[in-house]
JSON list of C-alpha atoms in Angstrom, two decimals:
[
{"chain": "A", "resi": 1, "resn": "UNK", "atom": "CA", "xyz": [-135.50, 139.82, 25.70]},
{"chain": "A", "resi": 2, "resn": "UNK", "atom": "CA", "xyz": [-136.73, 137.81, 22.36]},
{"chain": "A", "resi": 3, "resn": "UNK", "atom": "CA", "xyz": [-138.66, 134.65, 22.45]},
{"chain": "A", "resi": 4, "resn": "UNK", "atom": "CA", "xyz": [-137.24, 133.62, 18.84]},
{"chain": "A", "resi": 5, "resn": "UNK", "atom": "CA", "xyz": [-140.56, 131.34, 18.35]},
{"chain": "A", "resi": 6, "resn": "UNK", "atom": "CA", "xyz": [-142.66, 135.04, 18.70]},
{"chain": "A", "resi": 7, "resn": "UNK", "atom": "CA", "xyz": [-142.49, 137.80, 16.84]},
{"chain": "A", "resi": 8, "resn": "UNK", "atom": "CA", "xyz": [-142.76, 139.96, 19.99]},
{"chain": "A", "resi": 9, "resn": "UNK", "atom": "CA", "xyz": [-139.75, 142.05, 21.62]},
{"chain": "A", "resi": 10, "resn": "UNK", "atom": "CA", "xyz": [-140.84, 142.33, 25.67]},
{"chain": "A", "resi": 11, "resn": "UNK", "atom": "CA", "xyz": [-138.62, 144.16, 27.97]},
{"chain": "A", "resi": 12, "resn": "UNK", "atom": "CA", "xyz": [-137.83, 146.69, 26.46]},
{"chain": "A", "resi": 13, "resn": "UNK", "atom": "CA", "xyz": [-137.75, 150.49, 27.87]},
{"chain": "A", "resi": 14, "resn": "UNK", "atom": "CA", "xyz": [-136.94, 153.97, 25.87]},
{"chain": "A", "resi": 15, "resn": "UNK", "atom": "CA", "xyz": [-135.70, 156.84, 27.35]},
{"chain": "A", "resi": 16, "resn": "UNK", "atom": "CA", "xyz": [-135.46, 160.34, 26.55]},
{"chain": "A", "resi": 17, "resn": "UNK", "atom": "CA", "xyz": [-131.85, 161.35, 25.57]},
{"chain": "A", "resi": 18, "resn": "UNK", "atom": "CA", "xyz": [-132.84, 164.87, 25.25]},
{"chain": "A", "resi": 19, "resn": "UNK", "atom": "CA", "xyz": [-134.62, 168.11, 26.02]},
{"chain": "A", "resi": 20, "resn": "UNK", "atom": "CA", "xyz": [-137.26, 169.56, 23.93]},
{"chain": "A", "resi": 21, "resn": "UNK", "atom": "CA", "xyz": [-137.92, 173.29, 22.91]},
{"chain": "A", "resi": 22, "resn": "UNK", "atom": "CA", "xyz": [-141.41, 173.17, 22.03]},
{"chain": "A", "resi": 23, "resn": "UNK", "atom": "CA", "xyz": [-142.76, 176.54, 19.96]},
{"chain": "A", "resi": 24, "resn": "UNK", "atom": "CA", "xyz": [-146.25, 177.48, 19.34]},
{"chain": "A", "resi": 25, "resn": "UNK", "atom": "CA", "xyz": [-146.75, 180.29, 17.33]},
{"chain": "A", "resi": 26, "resn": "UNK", "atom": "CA", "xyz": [-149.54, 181.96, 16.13]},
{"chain": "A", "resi": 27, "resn": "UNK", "atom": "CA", "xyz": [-150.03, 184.55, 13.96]},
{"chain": "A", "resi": 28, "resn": "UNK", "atom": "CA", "xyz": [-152.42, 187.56, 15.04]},
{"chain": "A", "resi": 29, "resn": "UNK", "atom": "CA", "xyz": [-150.93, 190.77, 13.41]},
{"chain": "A", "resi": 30, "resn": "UNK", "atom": "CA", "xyz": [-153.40, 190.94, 10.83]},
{"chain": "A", "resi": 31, "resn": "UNK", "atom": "CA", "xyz": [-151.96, 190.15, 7.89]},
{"chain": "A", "resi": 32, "resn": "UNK", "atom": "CA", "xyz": [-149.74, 186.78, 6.65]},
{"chain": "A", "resi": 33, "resn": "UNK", "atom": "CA", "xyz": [-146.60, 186.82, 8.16]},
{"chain": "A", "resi": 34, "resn": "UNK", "atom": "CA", "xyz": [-143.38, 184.54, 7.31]},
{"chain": "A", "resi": 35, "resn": "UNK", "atom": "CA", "xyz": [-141.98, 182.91, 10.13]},
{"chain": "A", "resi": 36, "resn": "UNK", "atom": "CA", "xyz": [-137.92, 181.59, 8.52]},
{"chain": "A", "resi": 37, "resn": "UNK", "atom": "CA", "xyz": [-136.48, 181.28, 12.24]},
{"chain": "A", "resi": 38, "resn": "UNK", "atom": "CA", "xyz": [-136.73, 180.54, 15.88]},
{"chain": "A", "resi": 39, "resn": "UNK", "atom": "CA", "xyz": [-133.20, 181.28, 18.18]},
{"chain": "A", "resi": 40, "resn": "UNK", "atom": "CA", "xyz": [-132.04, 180.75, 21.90]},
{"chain": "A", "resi": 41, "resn": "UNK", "atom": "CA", "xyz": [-128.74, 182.93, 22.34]},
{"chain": "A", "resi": 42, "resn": "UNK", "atom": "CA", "xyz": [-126.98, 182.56, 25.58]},
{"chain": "A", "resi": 43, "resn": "UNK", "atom": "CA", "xyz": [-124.13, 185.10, 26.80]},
{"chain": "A", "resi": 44, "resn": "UNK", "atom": "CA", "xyz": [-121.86, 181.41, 27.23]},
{"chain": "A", "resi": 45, "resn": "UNK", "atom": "CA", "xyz": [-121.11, 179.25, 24.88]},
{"chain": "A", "resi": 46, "resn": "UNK", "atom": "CA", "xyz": [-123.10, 176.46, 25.91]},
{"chain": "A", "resi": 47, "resn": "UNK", "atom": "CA", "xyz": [-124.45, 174.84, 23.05]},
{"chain": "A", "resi": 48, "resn": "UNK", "atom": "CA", "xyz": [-122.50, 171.56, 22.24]},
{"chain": "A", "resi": 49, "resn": "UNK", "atom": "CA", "xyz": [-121.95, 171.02, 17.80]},
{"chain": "A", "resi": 50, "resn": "UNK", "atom": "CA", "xyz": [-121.49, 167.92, 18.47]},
{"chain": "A", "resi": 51, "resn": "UNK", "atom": "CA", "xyz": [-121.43, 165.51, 21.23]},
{"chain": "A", "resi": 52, "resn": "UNK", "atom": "CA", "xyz": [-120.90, 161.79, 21.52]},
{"chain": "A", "resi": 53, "resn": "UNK", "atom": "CA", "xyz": [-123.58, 159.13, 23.22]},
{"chain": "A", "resi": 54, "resn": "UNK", "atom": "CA", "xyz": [-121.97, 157.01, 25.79]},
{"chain": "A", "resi": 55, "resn": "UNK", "atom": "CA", "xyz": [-123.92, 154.81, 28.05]},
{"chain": "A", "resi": 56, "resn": "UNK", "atom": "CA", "xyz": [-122.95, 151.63, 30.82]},
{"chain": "A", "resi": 57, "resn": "UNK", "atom": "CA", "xyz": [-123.45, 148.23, 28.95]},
{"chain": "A", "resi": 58, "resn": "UNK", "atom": "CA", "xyz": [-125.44, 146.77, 32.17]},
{"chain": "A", "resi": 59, "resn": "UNK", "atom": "CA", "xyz": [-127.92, 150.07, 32.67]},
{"chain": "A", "resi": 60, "resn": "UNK", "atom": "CA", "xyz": [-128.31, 151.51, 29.62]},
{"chain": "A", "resi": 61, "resn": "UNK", "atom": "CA", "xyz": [-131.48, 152.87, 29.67]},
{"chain": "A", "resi": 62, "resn": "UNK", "atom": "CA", "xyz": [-131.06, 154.55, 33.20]},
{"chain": "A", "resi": 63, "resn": "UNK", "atom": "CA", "xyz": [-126.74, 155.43, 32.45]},
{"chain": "A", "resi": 64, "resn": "UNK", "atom": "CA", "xyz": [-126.41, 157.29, 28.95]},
{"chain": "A", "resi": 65, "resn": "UNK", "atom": "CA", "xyz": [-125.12, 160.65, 28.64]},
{"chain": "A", "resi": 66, "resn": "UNK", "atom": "CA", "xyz": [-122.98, 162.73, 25.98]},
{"chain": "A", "resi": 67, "resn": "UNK", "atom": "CA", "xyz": [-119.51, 163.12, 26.19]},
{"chain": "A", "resi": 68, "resn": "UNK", "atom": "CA", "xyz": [-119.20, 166.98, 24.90]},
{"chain": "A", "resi": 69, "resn": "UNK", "atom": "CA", "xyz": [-116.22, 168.76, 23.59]},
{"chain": "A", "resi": 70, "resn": "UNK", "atom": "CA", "xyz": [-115.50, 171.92, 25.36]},
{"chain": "A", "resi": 71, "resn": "UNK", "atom": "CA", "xyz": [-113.57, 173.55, 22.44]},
{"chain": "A", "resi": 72, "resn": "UNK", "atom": "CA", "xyz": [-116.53, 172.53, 20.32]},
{"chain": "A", "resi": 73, "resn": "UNK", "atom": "CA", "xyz": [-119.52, 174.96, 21.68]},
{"chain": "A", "resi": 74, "resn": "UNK", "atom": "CA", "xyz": [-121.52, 177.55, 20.86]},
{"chain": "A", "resi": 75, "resn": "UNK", "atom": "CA", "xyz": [-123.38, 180.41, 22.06]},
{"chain": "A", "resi": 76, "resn": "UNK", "atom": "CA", "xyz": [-127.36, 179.90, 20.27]},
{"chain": "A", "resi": 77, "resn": "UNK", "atom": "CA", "xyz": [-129.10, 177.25, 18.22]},
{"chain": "A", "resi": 78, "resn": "UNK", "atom": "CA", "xyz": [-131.62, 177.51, 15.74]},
{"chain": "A", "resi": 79, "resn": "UNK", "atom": "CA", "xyz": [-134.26, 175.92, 14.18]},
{"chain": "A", "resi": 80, "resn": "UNK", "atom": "CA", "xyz": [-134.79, 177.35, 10.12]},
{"chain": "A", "resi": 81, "resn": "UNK", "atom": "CA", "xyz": [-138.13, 176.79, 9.21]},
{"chain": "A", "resi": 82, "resn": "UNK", "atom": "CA", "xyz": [-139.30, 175.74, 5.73]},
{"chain": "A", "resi": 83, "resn": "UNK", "atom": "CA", "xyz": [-137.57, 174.27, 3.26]},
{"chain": "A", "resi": 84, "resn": "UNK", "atom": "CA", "xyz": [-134.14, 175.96, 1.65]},
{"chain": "A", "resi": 85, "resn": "UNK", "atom": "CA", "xyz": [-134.31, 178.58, 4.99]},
{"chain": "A", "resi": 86, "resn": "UNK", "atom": "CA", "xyz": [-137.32, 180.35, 2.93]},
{"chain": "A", "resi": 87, "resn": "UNK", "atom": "CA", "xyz": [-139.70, 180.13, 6.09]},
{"chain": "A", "resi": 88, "resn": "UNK", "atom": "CA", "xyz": [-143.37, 178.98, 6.47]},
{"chain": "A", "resi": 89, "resn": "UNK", "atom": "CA", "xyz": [-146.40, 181.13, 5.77]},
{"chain": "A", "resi": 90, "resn": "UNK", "atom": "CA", "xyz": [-148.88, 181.65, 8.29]},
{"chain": "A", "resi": 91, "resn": "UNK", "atom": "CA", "xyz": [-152.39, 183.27, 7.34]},
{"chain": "A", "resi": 92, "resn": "UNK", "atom": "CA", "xyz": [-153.25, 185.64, 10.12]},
{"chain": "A", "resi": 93, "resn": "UNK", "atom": "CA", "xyz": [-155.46, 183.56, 13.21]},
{"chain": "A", "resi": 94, "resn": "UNK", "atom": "CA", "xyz": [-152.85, 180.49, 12.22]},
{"chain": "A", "resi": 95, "resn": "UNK", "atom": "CA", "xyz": [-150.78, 178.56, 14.39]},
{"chain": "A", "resi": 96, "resn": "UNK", "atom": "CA", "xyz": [-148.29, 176.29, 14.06]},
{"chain": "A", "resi": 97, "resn": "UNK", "atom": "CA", "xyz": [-145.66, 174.16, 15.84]},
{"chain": "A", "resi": 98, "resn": "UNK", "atom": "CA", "xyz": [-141.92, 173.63, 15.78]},
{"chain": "A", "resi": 99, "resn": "UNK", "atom": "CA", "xyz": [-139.86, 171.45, 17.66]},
{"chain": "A", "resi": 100, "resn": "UNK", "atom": "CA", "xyz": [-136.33, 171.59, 18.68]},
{"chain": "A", "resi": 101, "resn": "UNK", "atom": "CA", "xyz": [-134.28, 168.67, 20.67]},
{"chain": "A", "resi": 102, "resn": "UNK", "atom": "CA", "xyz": [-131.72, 170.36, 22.68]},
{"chain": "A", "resi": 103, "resn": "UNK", "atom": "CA", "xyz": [-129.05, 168.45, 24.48]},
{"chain": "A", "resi": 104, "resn": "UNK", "atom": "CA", "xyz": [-128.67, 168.44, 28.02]},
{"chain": "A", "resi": 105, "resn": "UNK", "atom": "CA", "xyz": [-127.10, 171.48, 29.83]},
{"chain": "A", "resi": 106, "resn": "UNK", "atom": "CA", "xyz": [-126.67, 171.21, 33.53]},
{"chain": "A", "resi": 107, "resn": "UNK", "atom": "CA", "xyz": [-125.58, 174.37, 34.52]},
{"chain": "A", "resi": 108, "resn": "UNK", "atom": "CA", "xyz": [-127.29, 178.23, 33.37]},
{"chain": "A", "resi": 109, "resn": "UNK", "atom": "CA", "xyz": [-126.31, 180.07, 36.17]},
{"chain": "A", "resi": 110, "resn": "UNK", "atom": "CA", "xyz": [-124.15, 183.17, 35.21]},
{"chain": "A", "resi": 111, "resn": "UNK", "atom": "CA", "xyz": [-125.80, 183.67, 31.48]},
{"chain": "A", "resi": 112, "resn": "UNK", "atom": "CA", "xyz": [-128.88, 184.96, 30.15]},
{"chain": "A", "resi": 113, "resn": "UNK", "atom": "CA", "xyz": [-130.58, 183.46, 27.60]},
{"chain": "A", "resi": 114, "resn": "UNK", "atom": "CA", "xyz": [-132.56, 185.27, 24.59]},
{"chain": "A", "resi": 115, "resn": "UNK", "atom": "CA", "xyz": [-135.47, 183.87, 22.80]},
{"chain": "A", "resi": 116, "resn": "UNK", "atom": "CA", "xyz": [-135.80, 185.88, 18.72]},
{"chain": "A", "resi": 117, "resn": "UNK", "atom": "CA", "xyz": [-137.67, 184.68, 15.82]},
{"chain": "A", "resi": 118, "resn": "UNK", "atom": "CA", "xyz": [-136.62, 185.85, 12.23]},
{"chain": "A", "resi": 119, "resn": "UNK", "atom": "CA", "xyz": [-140.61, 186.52, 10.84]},
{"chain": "A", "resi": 120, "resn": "UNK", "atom": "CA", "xyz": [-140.77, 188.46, 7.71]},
{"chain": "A", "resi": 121, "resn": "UNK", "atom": "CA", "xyz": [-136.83, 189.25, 7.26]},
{"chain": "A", "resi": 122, "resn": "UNK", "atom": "CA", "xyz": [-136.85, 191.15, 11.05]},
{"chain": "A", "resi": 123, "resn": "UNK", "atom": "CA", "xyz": [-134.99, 189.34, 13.74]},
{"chain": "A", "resi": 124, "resn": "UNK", "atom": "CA", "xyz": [-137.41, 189.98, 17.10]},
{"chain": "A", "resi": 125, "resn": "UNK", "atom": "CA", "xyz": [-136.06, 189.46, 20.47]},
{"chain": "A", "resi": 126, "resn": "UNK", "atom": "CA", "xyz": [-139.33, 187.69, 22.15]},
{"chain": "A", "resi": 127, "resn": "UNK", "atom": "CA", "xyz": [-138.21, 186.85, 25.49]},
{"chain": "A", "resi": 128, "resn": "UNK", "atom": "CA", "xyz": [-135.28, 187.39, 27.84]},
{"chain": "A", "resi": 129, "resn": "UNK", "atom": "CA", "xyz": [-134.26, 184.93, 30.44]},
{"chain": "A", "resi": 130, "resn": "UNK", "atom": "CA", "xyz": [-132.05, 184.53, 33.41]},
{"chain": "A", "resi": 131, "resn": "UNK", "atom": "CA", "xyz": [-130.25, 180.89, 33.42]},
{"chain": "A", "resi": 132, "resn": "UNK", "atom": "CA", "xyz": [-131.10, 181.13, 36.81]},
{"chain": "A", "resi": 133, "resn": "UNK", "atom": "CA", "xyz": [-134.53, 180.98, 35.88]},
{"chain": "A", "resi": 134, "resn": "UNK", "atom": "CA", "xyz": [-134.30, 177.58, 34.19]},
{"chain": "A", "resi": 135, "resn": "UNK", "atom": "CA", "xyz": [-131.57, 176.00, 35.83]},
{"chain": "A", "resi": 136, "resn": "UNK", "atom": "CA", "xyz": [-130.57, 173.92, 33.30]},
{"chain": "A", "resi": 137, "resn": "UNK", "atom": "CA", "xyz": [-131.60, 172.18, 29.82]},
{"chain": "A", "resi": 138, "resn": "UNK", "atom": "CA", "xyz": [-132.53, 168.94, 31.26]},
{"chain": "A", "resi": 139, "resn": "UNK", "atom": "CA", "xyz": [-133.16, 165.48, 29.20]},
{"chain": "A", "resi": 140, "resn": "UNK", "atom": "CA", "xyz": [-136.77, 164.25, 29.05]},
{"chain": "A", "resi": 141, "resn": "UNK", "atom": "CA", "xyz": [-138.33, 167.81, 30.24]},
{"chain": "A", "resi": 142, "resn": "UNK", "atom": "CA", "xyz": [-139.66, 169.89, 27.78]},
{"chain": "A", "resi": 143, "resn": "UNK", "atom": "CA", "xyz": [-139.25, 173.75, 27.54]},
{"chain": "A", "resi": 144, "resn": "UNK", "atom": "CA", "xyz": [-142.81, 175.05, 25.59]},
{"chain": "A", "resi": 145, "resn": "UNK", "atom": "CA", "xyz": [-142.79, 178.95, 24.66]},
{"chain": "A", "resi": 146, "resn": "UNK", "atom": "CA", "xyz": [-145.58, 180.09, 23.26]},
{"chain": "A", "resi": 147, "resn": "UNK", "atom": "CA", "xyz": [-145.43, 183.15, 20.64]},
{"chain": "A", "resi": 148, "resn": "UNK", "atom": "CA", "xyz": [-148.18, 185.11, 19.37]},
{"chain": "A", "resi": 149, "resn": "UNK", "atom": "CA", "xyz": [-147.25, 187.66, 16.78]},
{"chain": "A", "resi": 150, "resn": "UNK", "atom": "CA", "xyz": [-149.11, 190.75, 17.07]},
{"chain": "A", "resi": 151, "resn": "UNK", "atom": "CA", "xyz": [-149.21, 193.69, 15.03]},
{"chain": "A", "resi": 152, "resn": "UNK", "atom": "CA", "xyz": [-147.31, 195.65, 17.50]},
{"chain": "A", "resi": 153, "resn": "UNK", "atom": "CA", "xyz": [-144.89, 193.15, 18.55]},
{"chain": "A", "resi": 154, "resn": "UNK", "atom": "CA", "xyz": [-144.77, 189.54, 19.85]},
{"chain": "A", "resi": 155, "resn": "UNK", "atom": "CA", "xyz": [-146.33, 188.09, 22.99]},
{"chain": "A", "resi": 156, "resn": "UNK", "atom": "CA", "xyz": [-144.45, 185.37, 25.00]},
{"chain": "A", "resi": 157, "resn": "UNK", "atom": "CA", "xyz": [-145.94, 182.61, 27.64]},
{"chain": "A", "resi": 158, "resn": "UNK", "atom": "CA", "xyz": [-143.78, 180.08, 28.41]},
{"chain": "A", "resi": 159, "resn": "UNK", "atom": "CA", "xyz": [-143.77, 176.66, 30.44]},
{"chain": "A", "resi": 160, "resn": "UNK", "atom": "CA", "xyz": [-141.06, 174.11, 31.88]},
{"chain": "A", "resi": 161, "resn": "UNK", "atom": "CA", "xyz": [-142.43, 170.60, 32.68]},
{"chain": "A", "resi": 162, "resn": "UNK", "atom": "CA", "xyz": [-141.01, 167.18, 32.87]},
{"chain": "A", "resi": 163, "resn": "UNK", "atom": "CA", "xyz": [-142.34, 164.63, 29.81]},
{"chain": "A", "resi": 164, "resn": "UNK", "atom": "CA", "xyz": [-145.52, 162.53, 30.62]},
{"chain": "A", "resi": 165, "resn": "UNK", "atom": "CA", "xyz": [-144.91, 158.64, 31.05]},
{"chain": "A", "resi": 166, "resn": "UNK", "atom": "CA", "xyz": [-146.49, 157.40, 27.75]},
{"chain": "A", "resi": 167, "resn": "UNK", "atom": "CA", "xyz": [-147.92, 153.85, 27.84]},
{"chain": "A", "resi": 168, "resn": "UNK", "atom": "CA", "xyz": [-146.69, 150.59, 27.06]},
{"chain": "A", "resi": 169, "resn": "UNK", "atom": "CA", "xyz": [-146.84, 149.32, 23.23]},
{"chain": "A", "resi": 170, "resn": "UNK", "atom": "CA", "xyz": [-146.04, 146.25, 21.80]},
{"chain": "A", "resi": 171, "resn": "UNK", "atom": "CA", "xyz": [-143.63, 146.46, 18.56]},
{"chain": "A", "resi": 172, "resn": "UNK", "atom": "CA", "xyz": [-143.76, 143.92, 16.19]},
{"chain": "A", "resi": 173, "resn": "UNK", "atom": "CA", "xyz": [-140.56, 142.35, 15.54]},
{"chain": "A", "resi": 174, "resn": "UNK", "atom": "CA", "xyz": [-140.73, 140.76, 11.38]}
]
């Protein structure tokens, strides 16, 4: 709602429309190491390249979802790092972090999904996981996988968990 003598919007509620792939990595193999990539490949196309927002006029905030074309998937996304795809230098003992909306998919039974991150022009496969595993990409739950780059390969924790309430603000409306 507006009171049109404040400058105040009240009322008003945000929602998460999407998942989030959260990466941490951190370099300890010794020496500075160029991270250009981070990849989840599924054996199903399940990846929408585009989708549409549709939500219910009376409950938006509770109703929206993404109309998805079936003929329009694919089997991995990506996140390039850096600018032009040339990657980001990390000094050994650094971390950094990436972050990668993902929209929601409801069903990951039947296909197994492959974390790999492109780090000094070598594709590494970090982690493999049953869909069965996660279930399903879900909107406001965030999927964090922690990497850790070692000289003799690359170390994977990772951790499903639904987005923490954040508290109300007021916006300024000018």
């Amino acid at each position: 709602t507006r009171d049109y003598d404040s400058q105040e919007l009240t009322g008003m509620e945000f929602g998460h429309l999407t998942g989030l792939l959260y990466f941490r990595i951190r370099n300890k193999s010794g020496r500075e190491a160029n991270i250009e990539s981070v990849s989840i490949h599924c054996t199903s196309n399940l990846f929408p390249n585009n989708a549409v927002l549709q939500f219910v006029p009376e409950t938006p905030e509770r109703d929206a979802t993404f109309e998805i074309s079936g003929a329009s998937m694919s089997g991995s996304i990506t996140l390039s790092l850096g600018k032009e795809k040339s990657g980001v230098l990390l000094s050994n003992e650094e971390i950094m972090q990436a972050y990668l909306p993902v929209l929601p998919v409801e069903d990951l039974s039947d296909t197994r999904l492959t974390l790999t991150i492109r780090a000094n022009g070598h594709e590494h496969i970090s982690l493999e996981i049953d869909g069965n595993d996660v279930n399903a990409f879900r909107k406001a739950h965030y999927y964090k996988f922690g990497l850790t780059l070692k000289p003799d390969g690359i170390e994977v924790d990772s951790v499903i968990a639904d987005w923490e309430s954040g508290e109300d603000i007021d916006i300024p409306v000018i």
